[in-house]
Short mmCIF file of N, CA, C and O in Angstrom, two decimals:
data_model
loop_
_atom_site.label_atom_id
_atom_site.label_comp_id
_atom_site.label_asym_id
_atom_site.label_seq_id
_atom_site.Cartn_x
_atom_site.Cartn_y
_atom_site.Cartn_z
N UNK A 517 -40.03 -53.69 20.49
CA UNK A 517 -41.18 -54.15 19.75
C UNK A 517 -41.53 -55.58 20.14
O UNK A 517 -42.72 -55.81 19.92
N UNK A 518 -40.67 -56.89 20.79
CA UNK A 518 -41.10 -57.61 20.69
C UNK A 518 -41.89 -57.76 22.02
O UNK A 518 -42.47 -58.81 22.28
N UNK A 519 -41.90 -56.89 22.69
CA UNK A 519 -42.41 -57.13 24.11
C UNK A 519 -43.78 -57.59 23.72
O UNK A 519 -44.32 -58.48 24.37
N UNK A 520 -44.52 -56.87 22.43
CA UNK A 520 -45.64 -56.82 22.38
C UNK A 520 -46.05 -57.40 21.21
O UNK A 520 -46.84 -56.94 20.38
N UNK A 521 -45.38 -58.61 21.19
CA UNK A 521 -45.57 -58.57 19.14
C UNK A 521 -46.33 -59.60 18.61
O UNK A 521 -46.51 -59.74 17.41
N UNK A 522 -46.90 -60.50 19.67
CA UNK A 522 -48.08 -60.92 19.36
C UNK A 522 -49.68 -60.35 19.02
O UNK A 522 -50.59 -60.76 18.29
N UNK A 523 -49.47 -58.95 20.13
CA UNK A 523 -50.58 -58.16 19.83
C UNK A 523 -50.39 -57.55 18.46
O UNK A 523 -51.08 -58.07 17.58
N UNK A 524 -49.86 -56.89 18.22
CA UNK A 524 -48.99 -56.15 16.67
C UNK A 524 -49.21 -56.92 15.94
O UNK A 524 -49.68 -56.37 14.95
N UNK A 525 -49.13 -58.27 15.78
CA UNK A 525 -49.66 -59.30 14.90
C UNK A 525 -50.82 -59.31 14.58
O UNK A 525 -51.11 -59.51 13.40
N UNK A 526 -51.81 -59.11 15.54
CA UNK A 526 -53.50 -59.09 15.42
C UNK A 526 -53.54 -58.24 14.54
O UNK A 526 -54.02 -58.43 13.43
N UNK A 527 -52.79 -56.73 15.11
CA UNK A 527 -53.82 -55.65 14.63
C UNK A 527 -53.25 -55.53 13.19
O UNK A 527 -54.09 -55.10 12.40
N UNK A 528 -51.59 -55.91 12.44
CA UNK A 528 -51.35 -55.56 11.68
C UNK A 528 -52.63 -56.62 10.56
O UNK A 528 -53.20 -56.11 9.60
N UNK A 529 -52.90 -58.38 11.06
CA UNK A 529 -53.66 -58.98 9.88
C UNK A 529 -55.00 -58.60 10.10
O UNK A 529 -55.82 -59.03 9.28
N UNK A 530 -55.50 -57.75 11.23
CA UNK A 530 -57.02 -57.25 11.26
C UNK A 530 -57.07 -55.35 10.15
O UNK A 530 -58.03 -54.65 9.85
N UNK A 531 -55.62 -55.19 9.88
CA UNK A 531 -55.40 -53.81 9.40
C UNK A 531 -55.15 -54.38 7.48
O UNK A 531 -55.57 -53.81 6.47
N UNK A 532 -54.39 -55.56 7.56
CA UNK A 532 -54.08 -55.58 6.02
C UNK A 532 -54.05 -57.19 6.02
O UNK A 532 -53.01 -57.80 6.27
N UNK A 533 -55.64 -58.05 5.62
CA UNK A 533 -55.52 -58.97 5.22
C UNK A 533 -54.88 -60.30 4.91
O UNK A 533 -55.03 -61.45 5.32
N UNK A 534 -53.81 -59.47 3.67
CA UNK A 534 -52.98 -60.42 2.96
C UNK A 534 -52.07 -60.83 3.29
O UNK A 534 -51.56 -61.81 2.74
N UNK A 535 -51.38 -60.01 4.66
CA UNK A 535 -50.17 -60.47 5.59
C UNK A 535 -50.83 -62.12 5.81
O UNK A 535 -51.97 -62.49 6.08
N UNK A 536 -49.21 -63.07 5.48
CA UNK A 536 -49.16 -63.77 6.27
C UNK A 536 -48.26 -63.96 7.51
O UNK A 536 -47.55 -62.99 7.80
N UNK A 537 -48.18 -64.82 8.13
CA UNK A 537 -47.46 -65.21 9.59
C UNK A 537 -45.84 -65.50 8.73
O UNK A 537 -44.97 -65.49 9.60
N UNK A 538 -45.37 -65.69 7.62
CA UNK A 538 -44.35 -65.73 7.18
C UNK A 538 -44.04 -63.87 7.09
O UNK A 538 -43.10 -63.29 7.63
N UNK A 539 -45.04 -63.30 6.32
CA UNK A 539 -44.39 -61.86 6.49
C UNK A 539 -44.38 -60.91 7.35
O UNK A 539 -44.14 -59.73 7.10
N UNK A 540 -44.74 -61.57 8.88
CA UNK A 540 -44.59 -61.06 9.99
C UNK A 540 -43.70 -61.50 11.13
O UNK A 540 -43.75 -61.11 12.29
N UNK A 541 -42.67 -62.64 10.45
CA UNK A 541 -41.73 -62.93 11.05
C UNK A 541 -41.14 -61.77 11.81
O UNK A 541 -41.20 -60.72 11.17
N UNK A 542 -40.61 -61.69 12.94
CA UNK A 542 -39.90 -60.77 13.49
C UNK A 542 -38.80 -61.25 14.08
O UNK A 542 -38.71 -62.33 14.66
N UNK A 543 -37.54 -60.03 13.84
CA UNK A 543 -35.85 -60.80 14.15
C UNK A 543 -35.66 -59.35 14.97
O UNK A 543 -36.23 -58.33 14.61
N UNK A 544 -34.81 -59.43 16.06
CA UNK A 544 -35.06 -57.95 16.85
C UNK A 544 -33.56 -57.55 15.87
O UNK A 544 -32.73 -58.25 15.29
N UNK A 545 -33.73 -56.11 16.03
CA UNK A 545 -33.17 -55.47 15.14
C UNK A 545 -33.08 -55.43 13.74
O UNK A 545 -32.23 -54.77 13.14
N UNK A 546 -34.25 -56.34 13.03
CA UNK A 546 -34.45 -56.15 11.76
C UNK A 546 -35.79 -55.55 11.42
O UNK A 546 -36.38 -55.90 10.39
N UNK A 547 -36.43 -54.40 12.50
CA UNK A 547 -37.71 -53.62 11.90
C UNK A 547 -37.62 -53.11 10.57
O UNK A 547 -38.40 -53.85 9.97
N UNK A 548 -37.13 -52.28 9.71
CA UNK A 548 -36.80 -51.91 8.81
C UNK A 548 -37.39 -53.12 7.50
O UNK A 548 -38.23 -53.02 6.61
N UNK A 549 -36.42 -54.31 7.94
CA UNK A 549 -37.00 -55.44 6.93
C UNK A 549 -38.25 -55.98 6.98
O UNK A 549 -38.95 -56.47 6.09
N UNK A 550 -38.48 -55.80 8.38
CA UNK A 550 -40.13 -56.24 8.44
C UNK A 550 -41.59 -55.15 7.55
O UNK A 550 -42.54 -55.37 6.80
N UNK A 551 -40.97 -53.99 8.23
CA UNK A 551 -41.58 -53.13 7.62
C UNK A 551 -41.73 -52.70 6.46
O UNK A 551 -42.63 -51.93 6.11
N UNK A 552 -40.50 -53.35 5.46
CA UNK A 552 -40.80 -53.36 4.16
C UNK A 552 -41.22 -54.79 3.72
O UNK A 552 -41.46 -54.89 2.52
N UNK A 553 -41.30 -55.40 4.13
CA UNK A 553 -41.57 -56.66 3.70
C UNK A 553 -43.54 -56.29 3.52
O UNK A 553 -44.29 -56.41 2.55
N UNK A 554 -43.76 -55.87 4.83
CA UNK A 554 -45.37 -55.53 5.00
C UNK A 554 -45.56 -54.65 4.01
O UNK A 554 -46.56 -54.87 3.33
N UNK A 555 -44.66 -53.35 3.59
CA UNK A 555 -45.12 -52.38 2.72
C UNK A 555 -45.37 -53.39 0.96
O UNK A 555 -46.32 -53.18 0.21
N UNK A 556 -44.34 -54.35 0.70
CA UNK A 556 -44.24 -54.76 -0.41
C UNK A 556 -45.59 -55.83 -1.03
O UNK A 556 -46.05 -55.96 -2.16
N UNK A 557 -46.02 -56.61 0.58
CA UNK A 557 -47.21 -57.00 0.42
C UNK A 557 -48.78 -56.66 0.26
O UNK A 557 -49.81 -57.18 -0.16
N UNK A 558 -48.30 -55.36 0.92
CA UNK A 558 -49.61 -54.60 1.36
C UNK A 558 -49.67 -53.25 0.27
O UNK A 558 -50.71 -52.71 -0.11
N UNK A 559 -48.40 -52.90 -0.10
CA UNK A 559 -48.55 -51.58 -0.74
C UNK A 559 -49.29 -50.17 0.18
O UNK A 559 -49.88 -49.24 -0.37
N UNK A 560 -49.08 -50.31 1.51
CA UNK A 560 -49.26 -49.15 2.58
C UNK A 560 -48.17 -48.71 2.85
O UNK A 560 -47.12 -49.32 3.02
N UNK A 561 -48.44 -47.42 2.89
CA UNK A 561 -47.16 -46.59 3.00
C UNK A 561 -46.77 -46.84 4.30
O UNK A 561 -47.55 -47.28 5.14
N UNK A 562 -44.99 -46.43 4.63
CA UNK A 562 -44.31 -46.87 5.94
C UNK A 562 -44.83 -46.04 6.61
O UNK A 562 -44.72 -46.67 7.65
N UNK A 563 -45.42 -44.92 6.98
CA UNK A 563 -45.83 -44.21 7.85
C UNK A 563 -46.80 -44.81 8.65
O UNK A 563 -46.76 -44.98 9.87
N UNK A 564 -48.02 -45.22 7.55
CA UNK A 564 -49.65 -45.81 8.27
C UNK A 564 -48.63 -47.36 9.17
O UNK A 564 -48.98 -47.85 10.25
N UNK A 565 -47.60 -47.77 8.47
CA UNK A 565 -47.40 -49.40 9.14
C UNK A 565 -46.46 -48.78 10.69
O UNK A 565 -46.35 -49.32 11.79
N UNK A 566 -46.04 -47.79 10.30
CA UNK A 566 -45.82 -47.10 12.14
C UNK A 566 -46.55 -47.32 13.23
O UNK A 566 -46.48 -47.91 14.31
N UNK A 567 -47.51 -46.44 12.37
CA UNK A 567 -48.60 -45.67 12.84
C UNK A 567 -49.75 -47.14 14.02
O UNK A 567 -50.08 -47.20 15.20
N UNK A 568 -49.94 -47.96 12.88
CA UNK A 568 -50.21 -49.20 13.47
C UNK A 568 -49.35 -49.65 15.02
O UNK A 568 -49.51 -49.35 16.20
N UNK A 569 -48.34 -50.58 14.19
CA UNK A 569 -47.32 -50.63 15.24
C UNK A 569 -47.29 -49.80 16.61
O UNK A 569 -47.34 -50.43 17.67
N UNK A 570 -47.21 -48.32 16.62
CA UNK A 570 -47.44 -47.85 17.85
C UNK A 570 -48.49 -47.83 18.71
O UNK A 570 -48.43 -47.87 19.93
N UNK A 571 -49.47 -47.76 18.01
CA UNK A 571 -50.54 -48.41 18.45
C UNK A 571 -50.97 -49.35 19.40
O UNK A 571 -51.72 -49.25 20.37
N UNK A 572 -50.23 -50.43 18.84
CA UNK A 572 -50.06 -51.07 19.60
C UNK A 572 -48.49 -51.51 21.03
O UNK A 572 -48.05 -52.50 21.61
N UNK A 573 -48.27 -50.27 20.96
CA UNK A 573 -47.38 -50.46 22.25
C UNK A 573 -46.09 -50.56 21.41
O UNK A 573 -45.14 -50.37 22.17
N UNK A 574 -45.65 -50.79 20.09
CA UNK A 574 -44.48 -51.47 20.16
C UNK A 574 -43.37 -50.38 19.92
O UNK A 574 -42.18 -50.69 19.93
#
């Protein structure tokens, strides 16, 4: 994921607003925490925040 995770950044705050750059910190091997961190802010289910993510390459 991080190959690409500046792009993933765009599309996740062009997809859900209220993300900030604190809740898109990324630590490799902690997707799981990221991904709930986004679900807890955003209230989108983990599937659509995949779904994104692959999207974009990651």
């Amino acid at each position: 994921m991080k190959g690409n995770w500046n792009v993933a950044k765009g599309k996740l705050k062009q997809a859900y607003a209220s993300l900030t750059d604190d809740d898109l910190k990324y630590v490799d091997g902690q997707e799981d925490e990221l991904i709930g961190r986004i679900q807890k802010r955003t209230g989108a289910e983990r599937d659509e925040i995949v779904s994104v993510l692959r999207d974009c390459g990651c």
